[in-house]
PDB file of C-alpha atoms in Angstrom:
ATOM      1  CA  UNK A  23     -35.456 -42.862   6.044  1.00  0.00           C
ATOM      2  CA  UNK A  24     -32.151 -42.034   4.620  1.00  0.00           C
ATOM      3  CA  UNK A  25     -29.284 -41.605   7.229  1.00  0.00           C
ATOM      4  CA  UNK A  26     -25.913 -40.622   7.821  1.00  0.00           C
ATOM      5  CA  UNK A  27     -23.651 -41.959  10.572  1.00  0.00           C
ATOM      6  CA  UNK A  28     -20.443 -40.758  11.561  1.00  0.00           C
ATOM      7  CA  UNK A  29     -17.909 -43.086  13.835  1.00  0.00           C
ATOM      8  CA  UNK A  30     -14.769 -41.631  15.538  1.00  0.00           C
ATOM      9  CA  UNK A  31     -14.474 -44.479  17.958  1.00  0.00           C
ATOM     10  CA  UNK A  32     -14.599 -48.311  17.485  1.00  0.00           C
ATOM     11  CA  UNK A  33     -18.107 -48.856  19.281  1.00  0.00           C
ATOM     12  CA  UNK A  34     -19.029 -51.833  17.430  1.00  0.00           C
ATOM     13  CA  UNK A  35     -16.319 -53.381  20.065  1.00  0.00           C
ATOM     14  CA  UNK A  36     -18.575 -52.476  22.983  1.00  0.00           C
ATOM     15  CA  UNK A  37     -20.868 -55.423  21.399  1.00  0.00           C
ATOM     16  CA  UNK A  38     -18.750 -57.836  19.735  1.00  0.00           C
ATOM     17  CA  UNK A  39     -15.958 -57.643  22.106  1.00  0.00           C
ATOM     18  CA  UNK A  40     -18.054 -57.538  25.263  1.00  0.00           C
ATOM     19  CA  UNK A  41     -17.238 -59.835  28.199  1.00  0.00           C
ATOM     20  CA  UNK A  42     -21.123 -60.848  28.279  1.00  0.00           C
ATOM     21  CA  UNK A  43     -22.052 -63.470  26.028  1.00  0.00           C
ATOM     22  CA  UNK A  44     -25.686 -62.474  25.096  1.00  0.00           C
ATOM     23  CA  UNK A  45     -24.600 -59.009  24.482  1.00  0.00           C
ATOM     24  CA  UNK A  46     -22.215 -60.598  21.733  1.00  0.00           C
ATOM     25  CA  UNK A  47     -24.948 -63.216  20.534  1.00  0.00           C
ATOM     26  CA  UNK A  48     -27.514 -60.869  19.980  1.00  0.00           C
ATOM     27  CA  UNK A  49     -26.168 -57.447  19.497  1.00  0.00           C
ATOM     28  CA  UNK A  50     -22.538 -58.539  18.153  1.00  0.00           C
ATOM     29  CA  UNK A  51     -23.768 -57.334  14.772  1.00  0.00           C
ATOM     30  CA  UNK A  52     -25.992 -54.169  15.799  1.00  0.00           C
ATOM     31  CA  UNK A  53     -23.619 -51.498  14.447  1.00  0.00           C
ATOM     32  CA  UNK A  54     -23.218 -53.381  11.233  1.00  0.00           C
ATOM     33  CA  UNK A  55     -26.574 -53.357  10.455  1.00  0.00           C
ATOM     34  CA  UNK A  56     -26.734 -49.860  11.034  1.00  0.00           C
ATOM     35  CA  UNK A  57     -23.687 -49.274   8.440  1.00  0.00           C
ATOM     36  CA  UNK A  58     -25.211 -51.286   5.999  1.00  0.00           C
ATOM     37  CA  UNK A  59     -28.199 -49.359   5.725  1.00  0.00           C
ATOM     38  CA  UNK A  60     -26.676 -45.979   6.121  1.00  0.00           C
ATOM     39  CA  UNK A  61     -26.841 -43.681   2.965  1.00  0.00           C
ATOM     40  CA  UNK A  62     -23.347 -43.171   3.693  1.00  0.00           C
ATOM     41  CA  UNK A  63     -21.172 -43.566   6.580  1.00  0.00           C
ATOM     42  CA  UNK A  64     -18.325 -41.107   7.980  1.00  0.00           C
ATOM     43  CA  UNK A  65     -15.539 -42.505   9.796  1.00  0.00           C
ATOM     44  CA  UNK A  66     -12.528 -41.041  11.277  1.00  0.00           C
ATOM     45  CA  UNK A  67      -9.869 -43.446  10.033  1.00  0.00           C
ATOM     46  CA  UNK A  68      -9.208 -46.348   8.166  1.00  0.00           C
ATOM     47  CA  UNK A  69      -9.846 -49.110  10.841  1.00  0.00           C
ATOM     48  CA  UNK A  70     -13.195 -48.009  11.160  1.00  0.00           C
ATOM     49  CA  UNK A  71     -13.735 -47.412   7.600  1.00  0.00           C
ATOM     50  CA  UNK A  72     -12.637 -51.021   7.152  1.00  0.00           C
ATOM     51  CA  UNK A  73     -15.429 -52.027   9.343  1.00  0.00           C
ATOM     52  CA  UNK A  74     -17.841 -50.413   7.494  1.00  0.00           C
ATOM     53  CA  UNK A  75     -17.056 -51.792   4.093  1.00  0.00           C
ATOM     54  CA  UNK A  76     -16.576 -54.988   5.816  1.00  0.00           C
ATOM     55  CA  UNK A  77     -20.412 -54.815   6.830  1.00  0.00           C
ATOM     56  CA  UNK A  78     -21.319 -53.628   3.371  1.00  0.00           C
ATOM     57  CA  UNK A  79     -21.893 -49.784   3.760  1.00  0.00           C
ATOM     58  CA  UNK A  80     -23.135 -48.570   0.498  1.00  0.00           C
ATOM     59  CA  UNK A  81     -20.973 -45.563   0.676  1.00  0.00           C
ATOM     60  CA  UNK A  82     -17.962 -44.781   3.113  1.00  0.00           C
ATOM     61  CA  UNK A  83     -16.414 -41.317   3.345  1.00  0.00           C
ATOM     62  CA  UNK A  84     -13.111 -41.047   5.627  1.00  0.00           C
ATOM     63  CA  UNK A  85     -12.873 -37.658   7.204  1.00  0.00           C
ATOM     64  CA  UNK A  86     -10.343 -36.991   9.876  1.00  0.00           C
ATOM     65  CA  UNK A  87     -10.630 -35.661  13.247  1.00  0.00           C
ATOM     66  CA  UNK A  88     -10.677 -31.834  12.957  1.00  0.00           C
ATOM     67  CA  UNK A  89     -10.914 -28.487  15.166  1.00  0.00           C
ATOM     68  CA  UNK A  90     -12.035 -25.355  15.052  1.00  0.00           C
ATOM     69  CA  UNK A  91      -8.365 -23.726  14.584  1.00  0.00           C
ATOM     70  CA  UNK A  92      -9.830 -20.276  15.484  1.00  0.00           C
ATOM     71  CA  UNK A  93     -10.017 -21.266  18.780  1.00  0.00           C
ATOM     72  CA  UNK A  94      -6.147 -22.024  19.245  1.00  0.00           C
ATOM     73  CA  UNK A  95      -3.046 -20.353  18.639  1.00  0.00           C
ATOM     74  CA  UNK A  96       0.765 -21.056  18.595  1.00  0.00           C
ATOM     75  CA  UNK A  97       2.920 -19.923  21.877  1.00  0.00           C
ATOM     76  CA  UNK A  98       3.783 -21.056  25.297  1.00  0.00           C
ATOM     77  CA  UNK A  99       2.266 -18.999  28.204  1.00  0.00           C
ATOM     78  CA  UNK A 100       4.252 -20.918  30.823  1.00  0.00           C
ATOM     79  CA  UNK A 101       7.500 -19.726  32.266  1.00  0.00           C
ATOM     80  CA  UNK A 102      11.432 -21.247  31.760  1.00  0.00           C
ATOM     81  CA  UNK A 103      10.380 -24.849  32.667  1.00  0.00           C
ATOM     82  CA  UNK A 104       9.496 -26.835  30.047  1.00  0.00           C
ATOM     83  CA  UNK A 105       5.720 -28.667  30.596  1.00  0.00           C
ATOM     84  CA  UNK A 106       4.899 -32.280  29.189  1.00  0.00           C
ATOM     85  CA  UNK A 107       1.514 -32.248  28.850  1.00  0.00           C
ATOM     86  CA  UNK A 108      -1.507 -34.490  28.522  1.00  0.00           C
ATOM     87  CA  UNK A 109      -5.539 -33.946  27.707  1.00  0.00           C
ATOM     88  CA  UNK A 110      -7.981 -36.720  28.218  1.00  0.00           C
ATOM     89  CA  UNK A 111     -10.569 -37.695  30.813  1.00  0.00           C
ATOM     90  CA  UNK A 112     -10.680 -39.944  33.907  1.00  0.00           C
ATOM     91  CA  UNK A 113     -11.302 -42.889  31.525  1.00  0.00           C
ATOM     92  CA  UNK A 114      -7.682 -42.594  29.535  1.00  0.00           C
ATOM     93  CA  UNK A 115      -5.609 -41.567  32.139  1.00  0.00           C
ATOM     94  CA  UNK A 116      -4.418 -45.162  32.176  1.00  0.00           C
ATOM     95  CA  UNK A 117      -2.338 -44.552  29.097  1.00  0.00           C
ATOM     96  CA  UNK A 118      -0.319 -42.208  31.265  1.00  0.00           C
ATOM     97  CA  UNK A 119       0.154 -44.364  34.160  1.00  0.00           C
ATOM     98  CA  UNK A 120       2.096 -46.767  32.354  1.00  0.00           C
ATOM     99  CA  UNK A 121       4.826 -44.210  31.474  1.00  0.00           C
ATOM    100  CA  UNK A 122       5.769 -43.791  35.021  1.00  0.00           C
ATOM    101  CA  UNK A 123       8.848 -45.580  35.207  1.00  0.00           C
ATOM    102  CA  UNK A 124      10.180 -43.577  32.071  1.00  0.00           C
ATOM    103  CA  UNK A 125       8.943 -40.269  33.623  1.00  0.00           C
ATOM    104  CA  UNK A 126      10.569 -41.110  37.127  1.00  0.00           C
ATOM    105  CA  UNK A 127      13.918 -41.609  35.093  1.00  0.00           C
ATOM    106  CA  UNK A 128      13.852 -38.707  32.800  1.00  0.00           C
ATOM    107  CA  UNK A 129      13.031 -36.762  35.898  1.00  0.00           C
ATOM    108  CA  UNK A 130      16.515 -37.682  37.977  1.00  0.00           C
ATOM    109  CA  UNK A 131      18.145 -36.040  34.751  1.00  0.00           C
ATOM    110  CA  UNK A 132      15.492 -33.824  33.283  1.00  0.00           C
ATOM    111  CA  UNK A 133      13.653 -30.306  34.365  1.00  0.00           C
ATOM    112  CA  UNK A 134      10.273 -30.712  33.503  1.00  0.00           C
ATOM    113  CA  UNK A 135       6.798 -31.039  34.918  1.00  0.00           C
ATOM    114  CA  UNK A 136       3.762 -32.759  33.623  1.00  0.00           C
ATOM    115  CA  UNK A 137       0.454 -31.121  32.712  1.00  0.00           C
ATOM    116  CA  UNK A 138      -2.338 -33.502  32.957  1.00  0.00           C
ATOM    117  CA  UNK A 139      -5.746 -31.650  31.905  1.00  0.00           C
ATOM    118  CA  UNK A 140      -9.134 -33.831  32.878  1.00  0.00           C
ATOM    119  CA  UNK A 141      -7.656 -36.451  35.073  1.00  0.00           C
ATOM    120  CA  UNK A 142      -8.644 -36.991  38.038  1.00  0.00           C
ATOM    121  CA  UNK A 143      -6.980 -35.023  41.413  1.00  0.00           C
ATOM    122  CA  UNK A 144      -6.047 -38.660  42.913  1.00  0.00           C
ATOM    123  CA  UNK A 145      -3.731 -39.535  39.553  1.00  0.00           C
ATOM    124  CA  UNK A 146      -1.401 -37.365  41.629  1.00  0.00           C
ATOM    125  CA  UNK A 147      -0.993 -39.923  44.192  1.00  0.00           C
ATOM    126  CA  UNK A 148       0.023 -42.592  41.694  1.00  0.00           C
ATOM    127  CA  UNK A 149       2.837 -40.367  40.167  1.00  0.00           C
ATOM    128  CA  UNK A 150       5.034 -40.596  42.939  1.00  0.00           C
ATOM    129  CA  UNK A 151       8.824 -38.533  42.551  1.00  0.00           C
ATOM    130  CA  UNK A 152       7.284 -36.547  39.372  1.00  0.00           C
ATOM    131  CA  UNK A 153       6.732 -32.671  39.325  1.00  0.00           C
ATOM    132  CA  UNK A 154       2.845 -33.026  38.331  1.00  0.00           C
ATOM    133  CA  UNK A 155       0.278 -30.341  38.079  1.00  0.00           C
ATOM    134  CA  UNK A 156      -3.541 -31.892  37.653  1.00  0.00           C
ATOM    135  CA  UNK A 157      -6.187 -29.660  35.973  1.00  0.00           C
ATOM    136  CA  UNK A 158      -9.769 -29.854  35.118  1.00  0.00           C
ATOM    137  CA  UNK A 159     -11.175 -29.467  31.728  1.00  0.00           C
ATOM    138  CA  UNK A 160     -13.255 -27.394  30.835  1.00  0.00           C
ATOM    139  CA  UNK A 161     -13.998 -26.305  26.969  1.00  0.00           C
ATOM    140  CA  UNK A 162     -13.322 -22.841  27.534  1.00  0.00           C
ATOM    141  CA  UNK A 163      -9.810 -23.083  29.006  1.00  0.00           C
ATOM    142  CA  UNK A 164      -8.237 -26.069  27.214  1.00  0.00           C
ATOM    143  CA  UNK A 165      -6.759 -23.840  24.156  1.00  0.00           C
ATOM    144  CA  UNK A 166      -5.065 -21.981  27.380  1.00  0.00           C
ATOM    145  CA  UNK A 167      -3.991 -25.207  28.953  1.00  0.00           C
ATOM    146  CA  UNK A 168      -2.497 -26.626  25.823  1.00  0.00           C
ATOM    147  CA  UNK A 169      -0.675 -23.600  25.014  1.00  0.00           C
ATOM    148  CA  UNK A 170       1.487 -24.116  28.319  1.00  0.00           C
ATOM    149  CA  UNK A 171       2.628 -27.284  26.877  1.00  0.00           C
ATOM    150  CA  UNK A 172       6.086 -27.866  25.431  1.00  0.00           C
ATOM    151  CA  UNK A 173       5.562 -31.352  24.594  1.00  0.00           C
ATOM    152  CA  UNK A 174       2.086 -33.164  24.078  1.00  0.00           C
ATOM    153  CA  UNK A 175       1.967 -37.056  24.715  1.00  0.00           C
ATOM    154  CA  UNK A 176      -0.820 -39.949  23.504  1.00  0.00           C
ATOM    155  CA  UNK A 177       0.614 -43.127  24.790  1.00  0.00           C
ATOM    156  CA  UNK A 178      -1.922 -45.380  23.812  1.00  0.00           C
ATOM    157  CA  UNK A 179      -2.345 -49.792  24.497  1.00  0.00           C
ATOM    158  CA  UNK A 180      -2.206 -51.247  20.874  1.00  0.00           C
ATOM    159  CA  UNK A 181      -5.591 -52.859  21.186  1.00  0.00           C
ATOM    160  CA  UNK A 182      -9.293 -53.157  19.343  1.00  0.00           C
ATOM    161  CA  UNK A 183     -10.761 -50.048  20.950  1.00  0.00           C
ATOM    162  CA  UNK A 184      -7.878 -48.120  20.873  1.00  0.00           C
ATOM    163  CA  UNK A 185      -7.504 -48.760  16.830  1.00  0.00           C
ATOM    164  CA  UNK A 186     -10.447 -46.485  16.264  1.00  0.00           C
ATOM    165  CA  UNK A 187      -8.797 -43.996  17.952  1.00  0.00           C
ATOM    166  CA  UNK A 188      -8.999 -40.694  15.490  1.00  0.00           C
ATOM    167  CA  UNK A 189      -6.067 -38.735  17.256  1.00  0.00           C
ATOM    168  CA  UNK A 190      -8.166 -35.500  18.518  1.00  0.00           C
ATOM    169  CA  UNK A 191      -5.677 -34.697  21.141  1.00  0.00           C
ATOM    170  CA  UNK A 192      -2.782 -34.747  18.881  1.00  0.00           C
ATOM    171  CA  UNK A 193      -4.533 -32.895  16.247  1.00  0.00           C
ATOM    172  CA  UNK A 194      -5.264 -30.100  19.579  1.00  0.00           C
ATOM    173  CA  UNK A 195      -1.574 -29.949  20.471  1.00  0.00           C
ATOM    174  CA  UNK A 196      -0.685 -29.312  16.782  1.00  0.00           C
ATOM    175  CA  UNK A 197      -3.244 -26.578  16.515  1.00  0.00           C
ATOM    176  CA  UNK A 198      -1.051 -24.823  19.540  1.00  0.00           C
ATOM    177  CA  UNK A 199       1.937 -25.434  17.824  1.00  0.00           C
ATOM    178  CA  UNK A 200       3.180 -27.917  20.235  1.00  0.00           C
ATOM    179  CA  UNK A 201       5.150 -31.275  19.064  1.00  0.00           C
ATOM    180  CA  UNK A 202       3.620 -34.598  19.777  1.00  0.00           C
ATOM    181  CA  UNK A 203       4.822 -37.914  20.745  1.00  0.00           C
ATOM    182  CA  UNK A 204       2.323 -40.683  20.254  1.00  0.00           C
ATOM    183  CA  UNK A 205       1.940 -44.372  20.295  1.00  0.00           C
ATOM    184  CA  UNK A 206       1.741 -46.064  16.693  1.00  0.00           C
ATOM    185  CA  UNK A 207      -1.825 -46.960  17.147  1.00  0.00           C
ATOM    186  CA  UNK A 208      -5.037 -46.380  15.006  1.00  0.00           C
ATOM    187  CA  UNK A 209      -4.505 -42.893  12.982  1.00  0.00           C
ATOM    188  CA  UNK A 210      -1.717 -41.595  15.209  1.00  0.00           C
ATOM    189  CA  UNK A 211       1.112 -43.008  12.793  1.00  0.00           C
ATOM    190  CA  UNK A 212      -0.485 -41.486   9.969  1.00  0.00           C
ATOM    191  CA  UNK A 213      -0.968 -38.338  11.890  1.00  0.00           C
ATOM    192  CA  UNK A 214       2.457 -38.156  13.051  1.00  0.00           C
ATOM    193  CA  UNK A 215       4.297 -38.954   9.915  1.00  0.00           C
ATOM    194  CA  UNK A 216       2.349 -37.202   7.371  1.00  0.00           C
ATOM    195  CA  UNK A 217       2.519 -33.750   8.900  1.00  0.00           C
ATOM    196  CA  UNK A 218       6.169 -34.461  10.323  1.00  0.00           C
ATOM    197  CA  UNK A 219       4.847 -32.617  13.590  1.00  0.00           C
ATOM    198  CA  UNK A 220       6.725 -35.122  16.260  1.00  0.00           C
ATOM    199  CA  UNK A 221       7.842 -38.856  17.113  1.00  0.00           C
ATOM    200  CA  UNK A 222       6.368 -42.162  17.563  1.00  0.00           C
ATOM    201  CA  UNK A 223       6.900 -44.503  20.414  1.00  0.00           C
ATOM    202  CA  UNK A 224       6.138 -47.987  20.612  1.00  0.00           C
ATOM    203  CA  UNK A 225       7.547 -49.198  24.338  1.00  0.00           C
ATOM    204  CA  UNK A 226       8.819 -47.614  27.129  1.00  0.00           C
ATOM    205  CA  UNK A 227      12.649 -47.627  25.851  1.00  0.00           C
ATOM    206  CA  UNK A 228      11.419 -45.429  22.811  1.00  0.00           C
ATOM    207  CA  UNK A 229       9.055 -43.288  24.815  1.00  0.00           C
ATOM    208  CA  UNK A 230      12.256 -42.581  26.659  1.00  0.00           C
ATOM    209  CA  UNK A 231      14.665 -41.714  24.066  1.00  0.00           C
ATOM    210  CA  UNK A 232      11.763 -39.444  22.132  1.00  0.00           C
ATOM    211  CA  UNK A 233      11.068 -37.546  25.259  1.00  0.00           C
ATOM    212  CA  UNK A 234      14.958 -36.721  26.363  1.00  0.00           C
ATOM    213  CA  UNK A 235      15.069 -35.998  22.616  1.00  0.00           C
ATOM    214  CA  UNK A 236      12.657 -33.216  22.748  1.00  0.00           C
ATOM    215  CA  UNK A 237      13.421 -32.099  26.187  1.00  0.00           C
ATOM    216  CA  UNK A 238      16.544 -31.380  25.326  1.00  0.00           C
ATOM    217  CA  UNK A 239      16.503 -29.890  21.648  1.00  0.00           C
ATOM    218  CA  UNK A 240      14.253 -26.651  21.526  1.00  0.00           C
ATOM    219  CA  UNK A 241      15.064 -26.153  17.996  1.00  0.00           C
ATOM    220  CA  UNK A 242      13.431 -29.592  16.802  1.00  0.00           C
ATOM    221  CA  UNK A 243      10.462 -28.688  19.031  1.00  0.00           C
ATOM    222  CA  UNK A 244      10.025 -25.420  17.459  1.00  0.00           C
ATOM    223  CA  UNK A 245      10.144 -27.150  13.898  1.00  0.00           C
ATOM    224  CA  UNK A 246       8.076 -30.119  15.014  1.00  0.00           C
ATOM    225  CA  UNK A 247       5.556 -27.505  16.200  1.00  0.00           C
ATOM    226  CA  UNK A 248       5.337 -25.361  13.451  1.00  0.00           C
ATOM    227  CA  UNK A 249       4.524 -28.811  10.999  1.00  0.00           C
ATOM    228  CA  UNK A 250       1.942 -29.578  13.139  1.00  0.00           C
ATOM    229  CA  UNK A 251       0.530 -25.811  13.069  1.00  0.00           C
ATOM    230  CA  UNK A 252       0.410 -26.006   9.056  1.00  0.00           C
ATOM    231  CA  UNK A 253      -1.001 -29.436   8.994  1.00  0.00           C
ATOM    232  CA  UNK A 254      -3.999 -28.618  10.766  1.00  0.00           C
ATOM    233  CA  UNK A 255      -5.048 -25.141   8.829  1.00  0.00           C
ATOM    234  CA  UNK A 256      -4.441 -27.409   5.731  1.00  0.00           C
ATOM    235  CA  UNK A 257      -5.713 -30.836   6.539  1.00  0.00           C
ATOM    236  CA  UNK A 258      -7.194 -30.868  10.235  1.00  0.00           C
ATOM    237  CA  UNK A 259      -9.380 -27.911  10.524  1.00  0.00           C
ATOM    238  CA  UNK A 260     -13.125 -27.689   9.852  1.00  0.00           C
ATOM    239  CA  UNK A 261     -12.496 -25.247   7.000  1.00  0.00           C
ATOM    240  CA  UNK A 262     -10.146 -27.966   5.036  1.00  0.00           C
ATOM    241  CA  UNK A 263     -12.781 -30.753   5.604  1.00  0.00           C
ATOM    242  CA  UNK A 264     -16.035 -28.650   5.075  1.00  0.00           C
ATOM    243  CA  UNK A 265     -16.632 -29.928   1.829  1.00  0.00           C
ATOM    244  CA  UNK A 266     -16.007 -33.966   1.955  1.00  0.00           C
ATOM    245  CA  UNK A 267     -18.402 -33.234   4.829  1.00  0.00           C
ATOM    246  CA  UNK A 268     -21.194 -31.438   2.750  1.00  0.00           C
ATOM    247  CA  UNK A 269     -20.635 -33.974   0.219  1.00  0.00           C
ATOM    248  CA  UNK A 270     -21.740 -36.728   2.669  1.00  0.00           C
ATOM    249  CA  UNK A 271     -25.084 -35.446   2.587  1.00  0.00           C
ATOM    250  CA  UNK A 272     -25.605 -35.055  -1.436  1.00  0.00           C
ATOM    251  CA  UNK A 273     -26.686 -37.600  -4.012  1.00  0.00           C
ATOM    252  CA  UNK A 274     -23.982 -36.906  -5.813  1.00  0.00           C
ATOM    253  CA  UNK A 275     -21.122 -37.344  -2.951  1.00  0.00           C
ATOM    254  CA  UNK A 276     -17.270 -38.682  -3.590  1.00  0.00           C
ATOM    255  CA  UNK A 277     -15.988 -41.844  -4.554  1.00  0.00           C
ATOM    256  CA  UNK A 278     -15.456 -43.945  -1.499  1.00  0.00           C
ATOM    257  CA  UNK A 279     -11.865 -43.773  -0.163  1.00  0.00           C
TER     258      UNK A 279
END
């Protein structure tokens, strides 16, 4: 039976880097076997694609994460107060918590609120002296929540699992014309640099500089946001990548890239 697999996370590390010796021993190459026998492996970034090639996949096609751009629109619906925003889940909110020292320091000199969409309500207790709003995530409201943001952030650790990340939240921010700040991990540098949609920050001092720069410069925020909005239409939308996806289910296909 011919099959196509699609990876937008480094799920192979659940096995080959497991803390359980038996899982590493018996299932460490599980995903490699799946990749090797697939008619086509679709990968969300080059880190995942390289793993597929190393596994011996017959055909590998890199397709970036995309959104249905019709669900998003440009325009901050909040008031005059600048909003620094993040969207994610309880399992990834740990990355935001690492920015607490920077956010506290900037709160002494800049007027802004922190909007966390999809985090647990308890996280507010771990962000002392920060003006924070925590909102539940839902598919119906996520685009509206992102439109409230003036700056979208994506902090990450520089680890094996994070290298497999495909920048979904960055692309959501961009789809609403929101400038971004991201850790230079995984596909993030390619998205940010190629689209000229924001800034990269490797450590806490760089996060402080980048946030301060965007908090103070509305023109820069606007220009970066518009660049991101344009990039989503041309590269990170369903319409822009549907031909590549369709090719993955054809006999002719496209060359590996």
